[in-house]
Amino acid sequence: MTGPEFLTVLTTTDSAAKAQALARGAVGARLAACAQVSAPVTSVYHWQGAIETTEEWQVLLKTTAACYEALEAHLTAEHDYDTPEILAFPVVRGSAPYLAWLADETAPGDAPEDPPDRA
């Protein structure tokens, strides 16, 4: 299987608890098949006329292009940043079993019974 029907979506937030909540909410809503929280990272950015440096946690969400709009809306609604980072990267290639699982997990309807060993 190949992309771009599959995406990795990145967002960041300022605490591990908030990152976990964003990850669990998106997976629970079946907008992402898997979410990984990486922490902490140091972000340096312009904000309101100043250069800021902040410790943040990254959340990588695995999803389909068909779910992107709903996932973006979910992240925007659940996020406490005024302008949250939400970036989508196309999956150029992936293993057929993993991408099939990803598609099944984000498809409308009943949840599949057999997740892979690792997401």
C-alpha positions as a Python dict, from the first residue, in 0.01 Angstrom:
ca = {
    (1, 'M'): (0, 0, 0),
    (2, 'T'): (115, 355, -56),
    (3, 'G'): (13, 706, 48),
    (4, 'P'): (-84, 986, 30),
    (5, 'E'): (-406, 839, 162),
    (6, 'F'): (-216, 794, 490),
    (7, 'L'): (-81, 1078, 704),
    (8, 'T'): (127, 1142, 1012),
    (9, 'V'): (-7, 1448, 1193),
    (10, 'L'): (209, 1642, 1439),
    (11, 'T'): (100, 1866, 1723),
    (12, 'T'): (269, 1992, 2038),
    (13, 'T'): (154, 2101, 2382),
    (14, 'D'): (312, 2221, 2706),
    (15, 'S'): (264, 1918, 2932),
    (16, 'A'): (278, 1541, 2926),
    (17, 'A'): (-76, 1520, 3063),
    (18, 'K'): (-215, 1742, 2787),
    (19, 'A'): (-25, 1544, 2522),
    (20, 'Q'): (-167, 1218, 2658),
    (21, 'A'): (-518, 1366, 2659),
    (22, 'L'): (-487, 1480, 2296),
    (23, 'A'): (-351, 1138, 2195),
    (24, 'R'): (-616, 937, 2381),
    (25, 'G'): (-897, 1162, 2261),
    (26, 'A'): (-803, 1131, 1894),
    (27, 'V'): (-752, 753, 1914),
    (28, 'G'): (-1070, 711, 2120),
    (29, 'A'): (-1268, 905, 1859),
    (30, 'R'): (-1114, 679, 1589),
    (31, 'L'): (-966, 983, 1415),
    (32, 'A'): (-620, 827, 1450),
    (33, 'A'): (-520, 463, 1473),
    (34, 'C'): (-219, 537, 1690),
    (35, 'A'): (-61, 831, 1867),
    (36, 'Q'): (290, 857, 2004),
    (37, 'V'): (392, 1110, 2266),
    (38, 'S'): (757, 1220, 2263),
    (39, 'A'): (891, 1440, 2536),
    (40, 'P'): (1020, 1683, 2609),
    (41, 'V'): (1141, 1890, 2317),
    (42, 'T'): (1254, 2251, 2323),
    (43, 'S'): (1065, 2478, 2085),
    (44, 'V'): (1199, 2819, 1983),
    (45, 'Y'): (952, 3041, 1797),
    (46, 'H'): (825, 3396, 1739),
    (47, 'W'): (512, 3479, 1938),
    (48, 'Q'): (355, 3821, 1994),
    (49, 'G'): (667, 4011, 1894),
    (50, 'A'): (918, 3810, 2098),
    (51, 'I'): (1130, 3501, 2057),
    (52, 'E'): (1002, 3237, 2298),
    (53, 'T'): (1165, 2916, 2420),
    (54, 'T'): (931, 2654, 2563),
    (55, 'E'): (947, 2292, 2670),
    (56, 'E'): (682, 2098, 2481),
    (57, 'W'): (564, 1742, 2418),
    (58, 'Q'): (512, 1623, 2061),
    (59, 'V'): (220, 1407, 1962),
    (60, 'L'): (244, 1212, 1635),
    (61, 'L'): (-88, 1077, 1515),
    (62, 'K'): (-124, 812, 1241),
    (63, 'T'): (-437, 861, 1033),
    (64, 'T'): (-589, 863, 686),
    (65, 'A'): (-640, 1158, 455),
    (66, 'A'): (-1015, 1095, 485),
    (67, 'C'): (-995, 1157, 862),
    (68, 'Y'): (-773, 1466, 847),
    (69, 'E'): (-1040, 1738, 856),
    (70, 'A'): (-1217, 1580, 1153),
    (71, 'L'): (-885, 1519, 1331),
    (72, 'E'): (-779, 1881, 1279),
    (73, 'A'): (-1116, 2003, 1411),
    (74, 'H'): (-1084, 1771, 1713),
    (75, 'L'): (-729, 1887, 1792),
    (76, 'T'): (-826, 2252, 1752),
    (77, 'A'): (-1126, 2213, 1982),
    (78, 'E'): (-936, 2017, 2249),
    (79, 'H'): (-614, 2220, 2240),
    (80, 'D'): (-555, 2509, 2478),
    (81, 'Y'): (-311, 2699, 2252),
    (82, 'D'): (-447, 2999, 2059),
    (83, 'T'): (-272, 2872, 1746),
    (84, 'P'): (-182, 2506, 1790),
    (85, 'E'): (76, 2348, 1567),
    (86, 'I'): (-108, 2098, 1347),
    (87, 'L'): (98, 1970, 1055),
    (88, 'A'): (24, 1672, 830),
    (89, 'F'): (293, 1476, 650),
    (90, 'P'): (210, 1224, 377),
    (91, 'V'): (313, 865, 429),
    (92, 'V'): (494, 781, 108),
    (93, 'R'): (524, 409, 179),
    (94, 'G'): (448, 166, 458),
    (95, 'S'): (407, -201, 525),
    (96, 'A'): (82, -335, 384),
    (97, 'P'): (-31, -500, 711),
    (98, 'Y'): (30, -183, 916),
    (99, 'L'): (-145, 46, 667),
    (100, 'A'): (-439, -195, 644),
    (101, 'W'): (-464, -189, 1024),
    (102, 'L'): (-445, 192, 1021),
    (103, 'A'): (-726, 209, 764),
    (104, 'D'): (-938, -38, 963),
    (105, 'E'): (-890, 149, 1292),
    (106, 'T'): (-1003, 481, 1143),
    (107, 'A'): (-1288, 342, 933),
    (108, 'P'): (-1643, 420, 1041),
    (109, 'G'): (-1820, 131, 1209),
    (110, 'D'): (-1715, -146, 1443),
    (111, 'A'): (-1361, -164, 1582),
    (112, 'P'): (-1139, -441, 1444),
    (113, 'E'): (-1057, -717, 1690),
    (114, 'D'): (-687, -783, 1623),
    (115, 'P'): (-450, -486, 1657),
    (116, 'P'): (-87, -535, 1551),
    (117, 'D'): (180, -612, 1807),
    (118, 'R'): (301, -250, 1795),
    (119, 'A'): (137, 66, 1669),
}
